[in-house]
Every structure is written in structure tokens, then in C-alpha cells.
């Protein structure tokens, strides 16, 4: 038994079955419109902000490493 879903782009009814080439979209046009929305970053998957804290010990290690490098370390 097939289900009926709404096209995410135009809200037209789409039969959910293997023969529905563009499912969940009703057409190639709606599929490409959706792809364009993602490509232009109008759509995005929500996530909570990630906070990455560097410990003082790690900062000290990085500073020690950088001070041991040649003076032209950042020039290349």
C-alpha cells in the first residue's frame, strides 16, 4: 500500500512508492529548488552551539612549542 506525502517545496500530493522518481518531491523542478535552498544556506540543520575550551596546560604546551620554532615559522 502506498502512502501520500506532501512535496516539501510546493505541497502537492506525492505517492510514496518506488516508481515515484523524485520522492519526496513531485518533480525534478521541486527537487532542484530544494537543492538550491540548501546550497545557498537558506536551509540548515539546527544544532546547539559547541563550546570548546582549551585548558591552561594545553595553552602552555602550544606556547612552548611555538617558542621553540625558528623565527620564520609563520612566514611560509
Tab-separated table of N, CA and C in Angstrom:
chain	number	residue	atom	x	y	z
A	1	UNK	N	0.843	-1.180	0.000
A	1	UNK	CA	0.000	0.000	0.000
A	1	UNK	C	0.885	1.239	0.000
A	2	UNK	N	0.581	2.180	-0.867
A	2	UNK	CA	1.350	3.417	-0.995
A	2	UNK	C	0.823	4.486	-0.057
A	3	UNK	N	1.717	5.329	0.382
A	3	UNK	CA	1.337	6.470	1.212
A	3	UNK	C	1.345	7.724	0.361
A	4	UNK	N	0.619	8.713	0.813
A	4	UNK	CA	0.604	10.019	0.158
A	4	UNK	C	1.343	10.986	1.075
A	5	UNK	N	2.348	11.676	0.519
A	5	UNK	CA	3.093	12.687	1.267
A	5	UNK	C	2.993	14.008	0.516
A	6	UNK	N	3.297	15.084	1.191
A	6	UNK	CA	3.293	16.407	0.565
A	6	UNK	C	4.690	16.716	0.046
A	7	UNK	N	4.764	17.260	-1.148
A	7	UNK	CA	6.036	17.721	-1.695
A	7	UNK	C	6.554	18.829	-0.776
A	8	UNK	N	7.797	18.732	-0.287
A	8	UNK	CA	8.315	19.745	0.630
A	8	UNK	C	8.404	21.141	0.016
A	9	UNK	N	8.437	21.225	-1.308
A	9	UNK	CA	8.587	22.519	-1.970
A	9	UNK	C	7.250	23.172	-2.283
A	10	UNK	N	6.335	22.424	-2.932
A	10	UNK	CA	5.078	23.038	-3.390
A	10	UNK	C	3.837	22.516	-2.677
A	11	UNK	N	4.013	21.532	-1.803
A	11	UNK	CA	2.921	20.939	-1.015
A	11	UNK	C	1.938	20.106	-1.836
A	12	UNK	N	2.262	19.777	-3.072
A	12	UNK	CA	1.426	18.907	-3.898
A	12	UNK	C	1.502	17.478	-3.352
A	13	UNK	N	0.415	16.716	-3.458
A	13	UNK	CA	0.404	15.319	-3.021
A	13	UNK	C	1.323	14.476	-3.906
A	14	UNK	N	2.123	13.622	-3.265
A	14	UNK	CA	3.041	12.729	-3.972
A	14	UNK	C	2.812	11.319	-3.444
A	15	UNK	N	2.668	10.357	-4.348
A	15	UNK	CA	2.513	8.960	-3.954
A	15	UNK	C	3.895	8.421	-3.609
A	16	UNK	N	4.031	7.890	-2.386
A	16	UNK	CA	5.319	7.354	-1.934
A	16	UNK	C	5.417	5.900	-2.360
A	17	UNK	N	6.107	5.670	-3.476
A	17	UNK	CA	6.310	4.323	-3.997
A	17	UNK	C	7.596	4.315	-4.819
A	18	UNK	N	8.163	3.148	-5.064
A	18	UNK	CA	9.435	3.086	-5.798
A	18	UNK	C	9.383	3.752	-7.177
A	19	UNK	N	8.223	3.762	-7.801
A	19	UNK	CA	8.093	4.357	-9.129
A	19	UNK	C	8.105	5.887	-9.095
A	20	UNK	N	7.943	6.473	-7.930
A	20	UNK	CA	7.966	7.936	-7.801
A	20	UNK	C	9.428	8.376	-7.822
A	21	UNK	N	9.883	8.757	-8.999
A	21	UNK	CA	11.304	9.007	-9.241
A	21	UNK	C	11.904	10.094	-8.348
A	22	UNK	N	11.146	11.126	-8.033
A	22	UNK	CA	11.693	12.266	-7.299
A	22	UNK	C	11.231	12.348	-5.850
A	23	UNK	N	10.630	11.279	-5.338
A	23	UNK	CA	10.086	11.338	-3.982
A	23	UNK	C	11.127	11.814	-2.982
A	24	UNK	N	10.821	12.610	-2.041
A	24	UNK	CA	9.502	13.092	-1.649
A	24	UNK	C	9.008	14.276	-2.478
A	25	UNK	N	9.742	14.653	-3.523
A	25	UNK	CA	9.336	15.783	-4.359
A	25	UNK	C	8.418	15.310	-5.476
A	26	UNK	N	7.614	16.231	-5.983
A	26	UNK	CA	6.683	15.869	-7.052
A	26	UNK	C	7.353	15.907	-8.420
A	27	UNK	N	8.462	16.627	-8.541
A	27	UNK	CA	9.106	16.788	-9.844
A	27	UNK	C	10.583	17.120	-9.672
A	28	UNK	N	11.309	17.042	-10.770
A	28	UNK	CA	12.722	17.426	-10.782
A	28	UNK	C	12.857	18.905	-10.426
A	29	UNK	N	11.917	19.718	-10.898
A	29	UNK	CA	11.944	21.154	-10.613
A	29	UNK	C	11.916	21.413	-9.110
A	30	UNK	N	10.988	20.783	-8.402
A	30	UNK	CA	10.895	20.979	-6.949
A	30	UNK	C	12.139	20.440	-6.246
A	31	UNK	N	12.683	19.339	-6.744
A	31	UNK	CA	13.907	18.777	-6.171
A	31	UNK	C	15.065	19.770	-6.315
A	32	UNK	N	15.183	20.406	-7.479
A	32	UNK	CA	16.266	21.354	-7.720
A	32	UNK	C	16.077	22.652	-6.930
A	33	UNK	N	14.833	23.076	-6.758
A	33	UNK	CA	14.567	24.256	-5.925
A	33	UNK	C	15.046	23.990	-4.506
A	34	UNK	N	14.735	22.808	-3.983
A	34	UNK	CA	15.155	22.450	-2.629
A	34	UNK	C	16.683	22.386	-2.530
A	35	UNK	N	17.325	21.794	-3.514
A	35	UNK	CA	18.785	21.724	-3.523
A	35	UNK	C	19.386	23.126	-3.511
A	36	UNK	N	18.792	24.033	-4.289
A	36	UNK	CA	19.262	25.419	-4.315
A	36	UNK	C	19.128	26.098	-2.968
A	37	UNK	N	18.048	25.799	-2.251
A	37	UNK	CA	17.855	26.371	-0.915
A	37	UNK	C	18.959	25.907	0.033
A	38	UNK	N	19.313	24.636	-0.048
A	38	UNK	CA	20.397	24.125	0.804
A	38	UNK	C	21.738	24.712	0.378
A	39	UNK	N	21.969	24.791	-0.934
A	39	UNK	CA	23.252	25.302	-1.431
A	39	UNK	C	23.472	26.761	-1.058
A	40	UNK	N	22.398	27.546	-1.021
A	40	UNK	CA	22.530	28.960	-0.660
A	40	UNK	C	22.429	29.175	0.847
A	41	UNK	N	22.391	28.072	1.592
A	41	UNK	CA	22.332	28.076	3.056
A	41	UNK	C	21.078	28.752	3.609
A	42	UNK	N	19.987	28.719	2.830
A	42	UNK	CA	18.700	29.178	3.359
A	42	UNK	C	18.104	28.124	4.279
A	43	UNK	N	18.469	26.863	4.052
A	43	UNK	CA	18.078	25.758	4.935
A	43	UNK	C	19.324	25.306	5.670
A	44	UNK	N	19.159	24.934	6.909
A	44	UNK	CA	20.275	24.360	7.662
A	44	UNK	C	19.741	23.504	8.788
A	45	UNK	N	20.541	22.567	9.223
A	45	UNK	CA	20.170	21.686	10.321
A	45	UNK	C	20.572	22.378	11.613
A	46	UNK	N	19.603	22.541	12.489
A	46	UNK	CA	19.857	23.243	13.747
A	46	UNK	C	20.709	22.392	14.676
A	47	UNK	N	21.595	23.052	15.361
A	47	UNK	CA	22.389	22.375	16.385
A	47	UNK	C	22.740	23.387	17.458
A	48	UNK	N	22.953	22.884	18.638
A	48	UNK	CA	23.320	23.787	19.720
A	48	UNK	C	24.776	24.208	19.539
A	49	UNK	N	25.116	25.419	19.945
A	49	UNK	CA	26.498	25.884	19.791
A	49	UNK	C	27.471	25.006	20.572
A	50	UNK	N	28.575	24.724	19.962
A	50	UNK	CA	29.596	23.901	20.595
A	50	UNK	C	30.660	24.818	21.190
A	51	UNK	N	30.909	24.673	22.449
A	51	UNK	CA	31.932	25.469	23.109
A	51	UNK	C	33.122	24.557	23.375
A	52	UNK	N	34.245	24.942	22.835
A	52	UNK	CA	35.455	24.162	23.033
A	52	UNK	C	36.441	25.018	23.815
A	53	UNK	N	36.690	24.617	25.017
A	53	UNK	CA	37.612	25.378	25.845
A	53	UNK	C	38.964	24.681	25.862
A	54	UNK	N	40.007	25.490	25.761
A	54	UNK	CA	41.365	24.974	25.813
A	54	UNK	C	41.890	25.209	27.223
A	55	UNK	N	42.433	24.173	27.794
A	55	UNK	CA	42.932	24.291	29.168
A	55	UNK	C	44.218	25.120	29.191
A	56	UNK	N	44.526	25.644	30.346
A	56	UNK	CA	45.766	26.413	30.522
A	56	UNK	C	46.982	25.548	30.204
A	57	UNK	N	46.925	24.288	30.593
A	57	UNK	CA	48.047	23.377	30.330
A	57	UNK	C	48.262	23.216	28.826
A	58	UNK	N	47.166	23.073	28.063
A	58	UNK	CA	47.286	22.955	26.610
A	58	UNK	C	47.832	24.238	26.002
A	59	UNK	N	47.382	25.390	26.495
A	59	UNK	CA	47.901	26.668	26.007
A	59	UNK	C	49.395	26.790	26.281
A	60	UNK	N	49.810	26.380	27.460
A	60	UNK	CA	51.235	26.424	27.805
A	60	UNK	C	52.054	25.527	26.881
A	61	UNK	N	51.524	24.336	26.564
A	61	UNK	CA	52.226	23.419	25.663
A	61	UNK	C	52.359	24.025	24.268
A	62	UNK	N	51.273	24.642	23.772
A	62	UNK	CA	51.324	25.266	22.449
A	62	UNK	C	52.315	26.421	22.428
A	63	UNK	N	52.298	27.235	23.462
A	63	UNK	CA	53.207	28.372	23.539
A	63	UNK	C	54.660	27.896	23.572
A	64	UNK	N	54.936	26.862	24.351
A	64	UNK	CA	56.291	26.317	24.428
A	64	UNK	C	56.724	25.768	23.073
A	65	UNK	N	55.830	25.094	22.391
A	65	UNK	CA	56.141	24.554	21.072
A	65	UNK	C	56.471	25.674	20.092
A	66	UNK	N	55.652	26.719	20.081
A	66	UNK	CA	55.860	27.816	19.139
A	66	UNK	C	57.136	28.593	19.433
A	67	UNK	N	57.498	28.742	20.682
A	67	UNK	CA	58.726	29.477	21.005
A	67	UNK	C	59.970	28.694	20.605
A	68	UNK	N	59.860	27.386	20.436
A	68	UNK	CA	60.999	26.572	20.015
A	68	UNK	C	61.208	26.608	18.504
A	69	UNK	N	60.254	27.148	17.756
A	69	UNK	CA	60.345	27.172	16.301
A	69	UNK	C	61.276	28.287	15.841
A	70	UNK	N	61.766	28.150	14.608
A	70	UNK	CA	62.585	29.204	14.014
A	70	UNK	C	61.762	30.471	13.874
A	71	UNK	N	62.443	31.595	13.780
A	71	UNK	CA	61.754	32.880	13.669
A	71	UNK	C	60.884	32.986	12.426
A	72	UNK	N	61.217	32.252	11.372
A	72	UNK	CA	60.432	32.343	10.142
A	72	UNK	C	59.336	31.280	10.072
A	73	UNK	N	58.955	30.719	11.202
A	73	UNK	CA	57.939	29.668	11.256
A	73	UNK	C	56.640	30.084	10.568
A	74	UNK	N	56.171	31.315	10.788
A	74	UNK	CA	54.891	31.755	10.235
A	74	UNK	C	55.037	32.440	8.882
A	75	UNK	N	56.236	32.561	8.357
A	75	UNK	CA	56.452	33.282	7.100
A	75	UNK	C	56.164	32.434	5.875
A	76	UNK	N	56.145	31.124	5.997
A	76	UNK	CA	55.921	30.251	4.835
A	76	UNK	C	54.482	29.977	4.626
